[in-house]
Short mmCIF file of C-alpha atoms and ligand atoms in Angstrom, two decimals:
data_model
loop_
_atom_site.label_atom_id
_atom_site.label_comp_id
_atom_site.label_asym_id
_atom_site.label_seq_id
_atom_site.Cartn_x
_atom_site.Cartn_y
_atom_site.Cartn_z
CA UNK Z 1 -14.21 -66.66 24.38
CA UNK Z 2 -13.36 -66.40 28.03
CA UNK Z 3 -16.67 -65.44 30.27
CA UNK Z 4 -15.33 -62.28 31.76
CA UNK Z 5 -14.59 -61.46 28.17
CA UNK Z 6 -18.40 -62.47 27.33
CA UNK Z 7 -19.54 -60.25 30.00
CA UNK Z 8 -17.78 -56.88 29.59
CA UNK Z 9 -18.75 -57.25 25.45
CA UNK Z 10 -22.53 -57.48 26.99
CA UNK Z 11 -22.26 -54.55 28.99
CA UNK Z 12 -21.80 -51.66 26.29
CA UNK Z 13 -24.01 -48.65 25.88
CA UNK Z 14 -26.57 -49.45 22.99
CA UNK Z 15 -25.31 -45.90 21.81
CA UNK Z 16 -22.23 -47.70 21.56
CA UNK Z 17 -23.78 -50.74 19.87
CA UNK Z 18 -24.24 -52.69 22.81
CA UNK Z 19 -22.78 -56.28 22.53
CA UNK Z 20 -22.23 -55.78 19.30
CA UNK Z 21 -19.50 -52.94 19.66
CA UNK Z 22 -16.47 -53.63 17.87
CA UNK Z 23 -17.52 -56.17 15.76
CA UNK Z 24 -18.78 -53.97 12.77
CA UNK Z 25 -16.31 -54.55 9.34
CA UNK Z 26 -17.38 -51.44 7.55
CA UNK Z 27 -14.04 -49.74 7.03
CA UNK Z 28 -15.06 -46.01 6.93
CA UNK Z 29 -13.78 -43.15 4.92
CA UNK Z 30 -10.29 -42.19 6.80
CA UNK Z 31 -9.28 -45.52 7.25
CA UNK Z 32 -9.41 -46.15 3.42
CA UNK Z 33 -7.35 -43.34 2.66
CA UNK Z 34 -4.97 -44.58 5.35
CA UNK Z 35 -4.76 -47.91 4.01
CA UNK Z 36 -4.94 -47.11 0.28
CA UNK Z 37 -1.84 -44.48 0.87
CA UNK Z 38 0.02 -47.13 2.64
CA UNK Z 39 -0.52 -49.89 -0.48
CA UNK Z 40 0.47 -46.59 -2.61
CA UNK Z 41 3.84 -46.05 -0.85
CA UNK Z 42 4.40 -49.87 -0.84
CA UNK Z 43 3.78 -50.08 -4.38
CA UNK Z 44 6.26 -47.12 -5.01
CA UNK Z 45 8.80 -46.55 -2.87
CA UNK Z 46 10.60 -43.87 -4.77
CA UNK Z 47 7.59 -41.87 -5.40
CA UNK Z 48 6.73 -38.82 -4.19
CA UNK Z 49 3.13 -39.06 -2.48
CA UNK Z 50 1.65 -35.74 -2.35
CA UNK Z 51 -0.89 -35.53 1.01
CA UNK Z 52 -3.69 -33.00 -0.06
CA UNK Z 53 -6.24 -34.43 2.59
CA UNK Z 54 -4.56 -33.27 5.63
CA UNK Z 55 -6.95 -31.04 7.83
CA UNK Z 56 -4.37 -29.31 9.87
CA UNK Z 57 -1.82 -26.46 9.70
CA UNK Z 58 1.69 -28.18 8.20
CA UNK Z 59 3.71 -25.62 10.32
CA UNK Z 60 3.92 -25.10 14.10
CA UNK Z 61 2.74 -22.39 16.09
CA UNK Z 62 5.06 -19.07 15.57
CA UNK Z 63 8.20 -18.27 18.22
CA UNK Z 64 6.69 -16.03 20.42
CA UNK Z 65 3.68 -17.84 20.85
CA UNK Z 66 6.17 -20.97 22.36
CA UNK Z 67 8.33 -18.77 24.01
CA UNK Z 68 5.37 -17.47 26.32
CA UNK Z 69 4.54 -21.25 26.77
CA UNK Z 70 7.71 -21.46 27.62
CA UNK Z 71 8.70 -19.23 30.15
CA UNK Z 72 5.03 -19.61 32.08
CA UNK Z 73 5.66 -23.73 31.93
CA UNK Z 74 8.58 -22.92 34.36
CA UNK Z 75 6.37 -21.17 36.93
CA UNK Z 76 4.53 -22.56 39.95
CA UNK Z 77 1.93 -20.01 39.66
CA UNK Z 78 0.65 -22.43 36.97
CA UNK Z 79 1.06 -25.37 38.09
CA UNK Z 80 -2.66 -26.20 39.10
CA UNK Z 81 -6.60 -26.68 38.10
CA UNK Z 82 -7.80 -24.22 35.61
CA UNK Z 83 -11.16 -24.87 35.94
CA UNK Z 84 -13.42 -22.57 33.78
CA UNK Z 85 -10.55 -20.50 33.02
CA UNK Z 86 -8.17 -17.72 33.55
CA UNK Z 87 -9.35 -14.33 33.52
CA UNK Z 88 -6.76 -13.09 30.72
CA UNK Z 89 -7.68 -15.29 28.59
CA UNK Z 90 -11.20 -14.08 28.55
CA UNK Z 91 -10.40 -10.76 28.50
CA UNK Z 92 -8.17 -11.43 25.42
CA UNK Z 93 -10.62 -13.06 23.99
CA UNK Z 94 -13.38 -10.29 24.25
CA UNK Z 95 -10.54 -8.20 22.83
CA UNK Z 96 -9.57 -10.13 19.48
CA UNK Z 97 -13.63 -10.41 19.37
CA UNK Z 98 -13.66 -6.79 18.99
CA UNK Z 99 -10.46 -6.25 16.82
CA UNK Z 100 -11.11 -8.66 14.71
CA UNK Z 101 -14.56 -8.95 14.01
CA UNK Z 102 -15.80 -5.81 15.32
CA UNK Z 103 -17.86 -7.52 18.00
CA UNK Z 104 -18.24 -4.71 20.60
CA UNK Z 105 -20.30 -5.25 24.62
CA UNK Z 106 -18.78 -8.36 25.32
CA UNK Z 107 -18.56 -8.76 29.14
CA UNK Z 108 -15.48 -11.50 29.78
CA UNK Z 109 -17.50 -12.40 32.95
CA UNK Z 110 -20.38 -13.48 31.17
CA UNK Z 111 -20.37 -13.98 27.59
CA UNK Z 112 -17.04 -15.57 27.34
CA UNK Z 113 -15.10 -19.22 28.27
CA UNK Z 114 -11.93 -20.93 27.22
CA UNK Z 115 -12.67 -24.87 26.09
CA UNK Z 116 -9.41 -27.08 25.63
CA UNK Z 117 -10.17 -26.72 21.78
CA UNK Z 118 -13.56 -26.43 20.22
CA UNK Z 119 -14.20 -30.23 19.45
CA UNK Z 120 -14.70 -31.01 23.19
CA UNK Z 121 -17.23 -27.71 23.76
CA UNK Z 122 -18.88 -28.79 20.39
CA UNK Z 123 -19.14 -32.63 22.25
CA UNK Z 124 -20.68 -30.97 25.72
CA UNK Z 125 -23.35 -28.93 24.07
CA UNK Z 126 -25.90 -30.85 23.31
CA UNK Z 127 -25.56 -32.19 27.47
CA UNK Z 128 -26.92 -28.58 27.56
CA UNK Z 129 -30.20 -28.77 25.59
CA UNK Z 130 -30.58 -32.13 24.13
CA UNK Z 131 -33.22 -34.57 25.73
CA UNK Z 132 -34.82 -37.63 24.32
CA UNK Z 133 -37.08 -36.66 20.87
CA UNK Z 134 -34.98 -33.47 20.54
CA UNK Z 135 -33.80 -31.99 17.48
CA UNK Z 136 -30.89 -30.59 16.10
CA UNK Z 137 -30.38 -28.88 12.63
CA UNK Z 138 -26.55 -29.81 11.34
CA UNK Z 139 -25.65 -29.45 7.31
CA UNK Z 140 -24.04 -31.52 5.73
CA UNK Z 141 -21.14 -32.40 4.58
CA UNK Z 142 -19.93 -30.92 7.37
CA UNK Z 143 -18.17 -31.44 10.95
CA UNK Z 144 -19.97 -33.92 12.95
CA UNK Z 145 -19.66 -34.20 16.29
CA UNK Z 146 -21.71 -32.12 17.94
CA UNK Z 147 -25.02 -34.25 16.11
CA UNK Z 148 -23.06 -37.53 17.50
CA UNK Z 149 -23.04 -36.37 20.73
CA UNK Z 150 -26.79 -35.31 20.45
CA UNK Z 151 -27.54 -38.79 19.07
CA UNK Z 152 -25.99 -40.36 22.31
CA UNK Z 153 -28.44 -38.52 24.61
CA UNK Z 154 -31.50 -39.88 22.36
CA UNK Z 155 -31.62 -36.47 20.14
CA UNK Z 156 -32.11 -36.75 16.67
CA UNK Z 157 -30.35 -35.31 14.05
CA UNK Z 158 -31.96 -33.43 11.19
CA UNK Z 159 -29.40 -32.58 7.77
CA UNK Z 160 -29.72 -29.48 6.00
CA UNK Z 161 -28.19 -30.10 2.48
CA UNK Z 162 -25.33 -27.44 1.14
CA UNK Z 163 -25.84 -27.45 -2.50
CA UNK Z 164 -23.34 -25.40 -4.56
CA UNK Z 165 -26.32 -23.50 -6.26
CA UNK Z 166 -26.96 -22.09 -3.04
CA UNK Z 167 -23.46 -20.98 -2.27
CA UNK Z 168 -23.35 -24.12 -0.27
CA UNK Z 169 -25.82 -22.83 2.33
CA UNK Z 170 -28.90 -24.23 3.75
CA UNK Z 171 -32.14 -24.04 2.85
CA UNK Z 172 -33.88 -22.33 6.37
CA UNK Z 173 -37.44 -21.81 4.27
CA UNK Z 174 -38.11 -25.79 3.85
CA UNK Z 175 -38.48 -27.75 6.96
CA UNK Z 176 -41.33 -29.13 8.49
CA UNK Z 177 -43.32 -27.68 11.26
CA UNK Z 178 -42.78 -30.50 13.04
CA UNK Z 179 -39.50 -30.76 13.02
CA UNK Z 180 -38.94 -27.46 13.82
CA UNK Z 181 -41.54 -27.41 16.46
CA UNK Z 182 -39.26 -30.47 18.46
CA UNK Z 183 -35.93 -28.28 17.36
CA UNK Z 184 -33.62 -26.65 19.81
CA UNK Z 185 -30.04 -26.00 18.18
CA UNK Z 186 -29.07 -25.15 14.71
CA UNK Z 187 -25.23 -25.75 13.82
CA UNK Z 188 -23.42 -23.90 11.50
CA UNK Z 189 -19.92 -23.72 10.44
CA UNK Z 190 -18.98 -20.78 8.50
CA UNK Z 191 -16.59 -20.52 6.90
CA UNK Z 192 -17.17 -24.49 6.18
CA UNK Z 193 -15.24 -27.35 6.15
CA UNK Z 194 -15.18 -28.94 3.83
CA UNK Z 195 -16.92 -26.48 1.65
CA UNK Z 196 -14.70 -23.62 2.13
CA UNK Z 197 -18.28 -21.21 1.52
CA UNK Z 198 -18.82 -18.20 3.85
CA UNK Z 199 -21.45 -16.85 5.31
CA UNK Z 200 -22.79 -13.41 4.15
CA UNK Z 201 -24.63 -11.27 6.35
CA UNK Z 202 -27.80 -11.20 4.73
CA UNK Z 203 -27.63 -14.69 5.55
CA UNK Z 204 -26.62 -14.42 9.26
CA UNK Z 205 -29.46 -12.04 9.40
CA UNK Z 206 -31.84 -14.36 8.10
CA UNK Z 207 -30.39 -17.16 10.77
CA UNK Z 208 -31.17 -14.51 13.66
CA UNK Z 209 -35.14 -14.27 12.72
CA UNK Z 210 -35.18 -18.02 12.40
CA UNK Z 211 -33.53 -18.22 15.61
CA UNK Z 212 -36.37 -16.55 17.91
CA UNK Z 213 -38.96 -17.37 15.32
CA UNK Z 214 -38.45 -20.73 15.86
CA UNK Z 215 -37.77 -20.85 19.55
CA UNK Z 216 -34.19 -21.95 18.44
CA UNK Z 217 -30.42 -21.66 19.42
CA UNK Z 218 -27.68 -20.90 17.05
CA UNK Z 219 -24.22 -22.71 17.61
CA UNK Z 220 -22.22 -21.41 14.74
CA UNK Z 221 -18.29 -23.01 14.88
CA UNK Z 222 -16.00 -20.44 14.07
CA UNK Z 223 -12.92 -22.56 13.73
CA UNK Z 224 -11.92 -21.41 10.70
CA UNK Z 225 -13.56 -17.51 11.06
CA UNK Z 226 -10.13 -16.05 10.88
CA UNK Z 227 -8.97 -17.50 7.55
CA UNK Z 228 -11.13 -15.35 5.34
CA UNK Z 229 -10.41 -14.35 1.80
CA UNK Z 230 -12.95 -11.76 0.63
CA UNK Z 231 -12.76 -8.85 2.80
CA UNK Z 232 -13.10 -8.41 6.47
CA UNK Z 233 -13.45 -12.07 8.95
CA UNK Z 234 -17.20 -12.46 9.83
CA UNK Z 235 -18.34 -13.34 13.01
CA UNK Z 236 -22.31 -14.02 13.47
CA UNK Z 237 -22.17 -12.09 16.88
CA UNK Z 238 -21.91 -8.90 14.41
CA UNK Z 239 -25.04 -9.27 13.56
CA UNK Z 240 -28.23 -7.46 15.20
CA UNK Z 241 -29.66 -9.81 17.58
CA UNK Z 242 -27.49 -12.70 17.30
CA UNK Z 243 -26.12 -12.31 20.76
CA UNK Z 244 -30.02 -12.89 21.90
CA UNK Z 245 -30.19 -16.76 19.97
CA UNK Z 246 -26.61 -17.91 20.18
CA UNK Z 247 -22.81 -18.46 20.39
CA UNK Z 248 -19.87 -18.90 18.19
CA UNK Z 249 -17.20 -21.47 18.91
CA UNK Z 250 -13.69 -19.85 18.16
CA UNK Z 251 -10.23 -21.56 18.05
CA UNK Z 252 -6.44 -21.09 17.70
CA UNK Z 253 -5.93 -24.42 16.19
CA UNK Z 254 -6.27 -23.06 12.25
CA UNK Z 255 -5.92 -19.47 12.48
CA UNK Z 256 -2.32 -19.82 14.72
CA UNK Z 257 -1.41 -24.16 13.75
CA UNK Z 258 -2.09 -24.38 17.40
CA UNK Z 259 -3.84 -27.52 16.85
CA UNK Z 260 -1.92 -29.55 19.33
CA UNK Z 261 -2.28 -27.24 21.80
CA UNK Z 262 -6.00 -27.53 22.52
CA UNK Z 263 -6.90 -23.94 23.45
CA UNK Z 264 -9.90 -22.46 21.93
CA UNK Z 265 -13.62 -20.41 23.62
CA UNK Z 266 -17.02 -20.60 23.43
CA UNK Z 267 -18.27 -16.54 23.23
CA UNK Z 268 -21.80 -15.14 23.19
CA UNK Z 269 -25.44 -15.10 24.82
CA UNK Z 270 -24.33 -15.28 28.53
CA UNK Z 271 -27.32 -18.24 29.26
CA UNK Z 272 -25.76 -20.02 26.95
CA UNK Z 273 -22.35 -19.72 28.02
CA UNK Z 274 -23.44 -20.25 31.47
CA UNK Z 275 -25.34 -23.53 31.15
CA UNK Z 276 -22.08 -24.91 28.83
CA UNK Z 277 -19.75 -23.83 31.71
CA UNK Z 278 -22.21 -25.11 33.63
CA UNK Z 279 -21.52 -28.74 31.85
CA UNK Z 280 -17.68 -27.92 31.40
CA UNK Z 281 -16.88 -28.33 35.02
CA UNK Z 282 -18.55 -31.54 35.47
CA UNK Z 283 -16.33 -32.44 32.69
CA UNK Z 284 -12.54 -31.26 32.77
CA UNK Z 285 -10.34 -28.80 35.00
CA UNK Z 286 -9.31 -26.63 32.23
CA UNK Z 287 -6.57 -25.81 30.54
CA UNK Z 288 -3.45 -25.38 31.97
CA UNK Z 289 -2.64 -21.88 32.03
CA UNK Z 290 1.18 -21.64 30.47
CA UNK Z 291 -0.87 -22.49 27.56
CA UNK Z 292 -3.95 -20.22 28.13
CA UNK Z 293 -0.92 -17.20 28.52
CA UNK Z 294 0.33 -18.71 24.98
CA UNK Z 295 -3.13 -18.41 23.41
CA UNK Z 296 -3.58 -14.59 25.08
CA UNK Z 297 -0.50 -14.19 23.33
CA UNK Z 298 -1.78 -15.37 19.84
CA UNK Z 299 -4.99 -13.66 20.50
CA UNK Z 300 -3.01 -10.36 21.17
CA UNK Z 301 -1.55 -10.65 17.78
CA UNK Z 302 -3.77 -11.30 15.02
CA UNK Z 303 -1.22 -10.25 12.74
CA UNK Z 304 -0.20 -13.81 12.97
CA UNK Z 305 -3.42 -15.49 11.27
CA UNK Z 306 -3.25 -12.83 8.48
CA UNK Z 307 0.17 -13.89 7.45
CA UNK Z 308 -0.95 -17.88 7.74
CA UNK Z 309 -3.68 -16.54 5.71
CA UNK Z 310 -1.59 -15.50 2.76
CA UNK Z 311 0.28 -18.47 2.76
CA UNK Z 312 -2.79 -20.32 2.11
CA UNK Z 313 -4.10 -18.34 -0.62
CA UNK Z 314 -0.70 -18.54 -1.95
CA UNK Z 315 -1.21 -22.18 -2.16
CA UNK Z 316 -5.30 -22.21 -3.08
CA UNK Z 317 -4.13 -19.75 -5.53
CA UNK Z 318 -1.61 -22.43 -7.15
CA UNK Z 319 -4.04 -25.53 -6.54
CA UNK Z 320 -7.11 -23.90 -8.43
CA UNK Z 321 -4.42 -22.87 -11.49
CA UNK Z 322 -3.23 -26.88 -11.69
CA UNK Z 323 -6.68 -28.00 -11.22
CA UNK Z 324 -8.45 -25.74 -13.97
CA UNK Z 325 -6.01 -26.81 -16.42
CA UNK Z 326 -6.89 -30.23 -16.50
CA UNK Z 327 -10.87 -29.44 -16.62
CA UNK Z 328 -11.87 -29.10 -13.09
CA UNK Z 329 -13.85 -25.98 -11.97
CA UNK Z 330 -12.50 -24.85 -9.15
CA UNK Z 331 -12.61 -21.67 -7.10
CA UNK Z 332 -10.93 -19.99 -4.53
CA UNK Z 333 -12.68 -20.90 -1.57
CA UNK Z 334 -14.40 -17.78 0.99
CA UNK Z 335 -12.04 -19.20 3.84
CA UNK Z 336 -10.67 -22.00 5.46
CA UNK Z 337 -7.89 -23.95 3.44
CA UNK Z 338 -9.96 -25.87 1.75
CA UNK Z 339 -10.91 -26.53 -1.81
CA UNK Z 340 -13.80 -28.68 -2.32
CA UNK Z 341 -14.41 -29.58 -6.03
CA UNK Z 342 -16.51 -31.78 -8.01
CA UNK Z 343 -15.29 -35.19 -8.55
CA UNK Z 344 -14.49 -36.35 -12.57
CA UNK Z 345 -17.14 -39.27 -13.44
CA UNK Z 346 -14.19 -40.99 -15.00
CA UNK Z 347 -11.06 -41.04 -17.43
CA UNK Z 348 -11.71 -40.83 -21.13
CA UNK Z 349 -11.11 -44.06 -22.37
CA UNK Z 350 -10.80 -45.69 -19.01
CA UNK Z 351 -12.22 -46.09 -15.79
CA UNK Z 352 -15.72 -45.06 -14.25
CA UNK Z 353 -15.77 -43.01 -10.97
CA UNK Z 354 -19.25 -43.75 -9.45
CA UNK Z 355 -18.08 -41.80 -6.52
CA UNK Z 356 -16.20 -38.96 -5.25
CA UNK Z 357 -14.43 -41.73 -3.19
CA UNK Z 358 -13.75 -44.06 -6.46
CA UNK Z 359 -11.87 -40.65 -7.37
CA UNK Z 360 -10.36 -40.39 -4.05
CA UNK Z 361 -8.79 -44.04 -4.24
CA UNK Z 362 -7.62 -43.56 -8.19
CA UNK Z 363 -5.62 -40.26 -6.93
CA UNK Z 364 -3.80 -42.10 -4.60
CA UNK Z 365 -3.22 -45.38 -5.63
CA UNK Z 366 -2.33 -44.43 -9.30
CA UNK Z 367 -1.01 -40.61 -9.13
CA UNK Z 368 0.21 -40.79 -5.35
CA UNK Z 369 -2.18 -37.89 -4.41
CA UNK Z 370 -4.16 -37.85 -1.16
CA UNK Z 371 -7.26 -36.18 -0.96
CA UNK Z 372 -10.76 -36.15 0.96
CA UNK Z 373 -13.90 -37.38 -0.55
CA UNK Z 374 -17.19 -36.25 0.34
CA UNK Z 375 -20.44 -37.97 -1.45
CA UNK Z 376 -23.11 -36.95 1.00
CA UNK Z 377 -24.24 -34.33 -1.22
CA UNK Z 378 -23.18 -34.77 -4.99
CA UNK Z 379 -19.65 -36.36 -5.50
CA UNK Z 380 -16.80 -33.74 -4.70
CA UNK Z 381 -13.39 -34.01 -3.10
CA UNK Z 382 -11.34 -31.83 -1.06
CA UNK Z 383 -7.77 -30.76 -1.35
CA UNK Z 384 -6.19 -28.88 1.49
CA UNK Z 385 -3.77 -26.40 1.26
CA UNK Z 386 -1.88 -27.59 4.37
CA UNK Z 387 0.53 -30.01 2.68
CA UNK Z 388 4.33 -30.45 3.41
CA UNK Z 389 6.37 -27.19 1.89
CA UNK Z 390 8.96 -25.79 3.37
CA UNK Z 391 8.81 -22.48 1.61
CA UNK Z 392 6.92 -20.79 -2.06
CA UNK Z 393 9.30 -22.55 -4.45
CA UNK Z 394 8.61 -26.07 -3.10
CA UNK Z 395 5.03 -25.09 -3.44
CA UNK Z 396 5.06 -24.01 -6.76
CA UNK Z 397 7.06 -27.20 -7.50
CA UNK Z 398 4.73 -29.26 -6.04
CA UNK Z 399 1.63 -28.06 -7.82
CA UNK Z 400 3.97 -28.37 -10.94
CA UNK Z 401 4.46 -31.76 -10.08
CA UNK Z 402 0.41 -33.10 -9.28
CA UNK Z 403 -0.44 -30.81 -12.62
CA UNK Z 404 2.33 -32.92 -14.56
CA UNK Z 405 0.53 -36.19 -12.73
CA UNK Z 406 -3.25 -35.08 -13.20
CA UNK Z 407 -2.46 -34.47 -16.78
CA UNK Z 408 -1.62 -37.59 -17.61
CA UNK Z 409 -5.45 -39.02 -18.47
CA UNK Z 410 -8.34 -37.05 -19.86
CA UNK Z 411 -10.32 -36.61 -17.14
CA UNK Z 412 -14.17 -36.36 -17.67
CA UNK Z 413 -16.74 -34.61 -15.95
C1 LIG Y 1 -15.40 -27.34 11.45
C2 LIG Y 1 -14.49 -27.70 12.55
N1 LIG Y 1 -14.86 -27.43 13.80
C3 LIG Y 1 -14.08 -27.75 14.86
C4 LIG Y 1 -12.87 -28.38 14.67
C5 LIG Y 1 -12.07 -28.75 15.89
O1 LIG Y 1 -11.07 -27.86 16.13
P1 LIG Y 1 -10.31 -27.82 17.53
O2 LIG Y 1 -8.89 -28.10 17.22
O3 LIG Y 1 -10.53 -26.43 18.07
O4 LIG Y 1 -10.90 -28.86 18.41
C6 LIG Y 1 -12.44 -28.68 13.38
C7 LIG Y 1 -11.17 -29.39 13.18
O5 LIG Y 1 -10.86 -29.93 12.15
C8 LIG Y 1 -13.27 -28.34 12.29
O6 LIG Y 1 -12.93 -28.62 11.04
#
């Protein structure tokens, strides 16, 4: 190895692995199901493969959400630093808060600001609170990259179980003292990926008393909020008190397949906000603001996201029919578009599934269907409705189609 080589390997964080970055062989979850679809499409050329494990809109964001981009692309006006944001956009914001999920008070001054999609605010909030010996509440299965980042700055990370006999939420009643006397942030993602549960306000409500029991804040992601199926979108700022422990992370990637675009906000208790934006312009410049003008667009028709919405329950609809009839149990989902379900243990007859990931690699390999596997907490995998159809008939084919495939073996559960 050539010394300068040597030396930069020696130089990495230890939150990176220090010299040993890089050289870890563990091939982790998405990389299998990359490689394992690629050997499937090798091994069958002609065959259809059906991609169920896609976590992102399969259409792209509606005309007159590109036309603003558009026509505000061509100006100079926009040409520069955003910084912490354009004032429409906040005051959009504050408005689809309050049309959508009835959150009323919100000053755009204070309580709201734009992040270039949620992932990146998720990533910066723990720079907020976290210092060595710290602790953050995340549940699991679950989106994880606000506990990594918490991890880097020498937090740890405490998992909260979602258990389907508690409508896959957690347990708030059983953690130490001790824990909770070192804890600063509780994360929450509701409606859930990959669970697809909701929140119900009894349970908010419980969160809130927790929350200034506990001397705790509340980060609840509300990237999928919009893409409810049971009655009115629920946003934990409706609550009573909620605005005094925390802040909801909202986004236009799911709820208007702006995922590309990177446009999303961070809206609630105004300390909060103020310490993230605080953080936020040590970090980027903003967005620009043709695409800001886009989102105040989106965000000025929620219309939009209801319509997405019934395409996916079109679809969840169709999935839960094909997947019932070969033995699974599944349901449709509170929101997001995804159904999680429990895995089979194995094919009458045939082969064992020790895992939800076994599963996962049989449903590819041998029936050219993609999905996500989750074993963290019992054995389930999760189909999304966002796969490739250009309109109802080529969904209902397609269902027909990984039906026809699933029914094949005798599943057993
Ligand atoms: C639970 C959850 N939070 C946040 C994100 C990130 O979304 P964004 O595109 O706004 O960064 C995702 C994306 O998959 C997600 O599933």
């Amino acid at each position: 190895m050539p010394d300068d080589e040597s030396y930069i390997q020696s130089l990495f964080a230890q939150r990176m692995g220090g010299d040993q970055f890089g050289k870890d062989t563990t091939i982790y979850k998405f990389e299998k199901i990359k490689r394992a679809k690629r050997a499937a499409l090798e091994a069958n050329p002609d065959k259809e493969l059906f991609d169920m494990g896609v976590g992102e809109p399969d259409e792209m964001a509606y005309p007159g959400v590109v036309k603003v981009l558009q026509e505000e692309a061509a100006k100079p006006e926009n040409r520069g630093y955003t910084d912490n944001g354009i004032q429409e956009f906040k005051s959009a914001a504050v408005n689809y808060m309050k049309n959508v999920f009835g959150v009323n008070g919100l000053d755009p001054d204070k309580n709201v600001n734009h992040t270039i999609g949620s992932k990146p605010g998720l990533a910066m909030i723990p720079a907020v609170y976290i210092d060595p010996g710290d602790v953050i509440l995340m549940t699991v299965p679950g989106y994880p990259v606000i506990g990594t980042h918490a991890g880097f700055l020498g937090g740890e990370v405490v998992n909260l179980p979602l258990l389907e006999e508690n409508n896959f939420l957690p347990d708030l009643k059983n953690i130490d003292a001790d824990i909770l006397a070192r804890t600063k942030i509780l994360y929450l993602n509701y409606p859930n990926n990959p669970t697809g549960a909701t929140a119900t306000r009894e349970f908010f409500e419980e969160v809130v008393e927790f929350a200034r029991k506990n001397k705790i804040i509340v980060i609840q992601d509300a990237a999928y909020a919009a893409l409810t199926y049971t009655g009115k979108p629920l946003s934990f700022l409706s609550v009573p008190g909620a605005m005094e422990v925390g802040v909801e992370f909202h986004s236009l990637s799911k709820a208007y397949n702006m995922t590309g675009w990177r446009i999303a906000f961070i809206v609630g208790n105004d300390l909060i906000v103020k310490g993230f934006a605080h953080i936020k312009d040590n970090v980027d410049s903003g967005q620009f603001s043709a695409i800001q003008k886009a989102g105040v667009y989106a965000l000025n028709h929620p219309e939009i996201t209801r319509e997405i919405l019934e395409k996916y329950r079109r679809r969840l609809t169709l999935m839960v029919g094909a997947l019932n009839s070969v033995g699974f149990n599944a349901k449709l989902p509170g929101g997001s578009f995804f159904l999680y379900v429990k895995a089979p243990t194995g094919i009458e007859g045939g082969e064992e599934f020790k895992t939800a990931e076994d599963f996962s690699q049989f449903l590819i390999k041998e029936m050219m269907i993609s999905t996500v596997p989750w074993d963290n907490v019992g054995n389930y995998v999760r189909f999304s409705a966002t796969f490739a159809a250009k309109d109802s008939s080529e969904e209902t084919r397609i269902m027909q189609e990984i039906k026809n495939r699933l029914s094949s073996v005798k599943f057993v559960f």
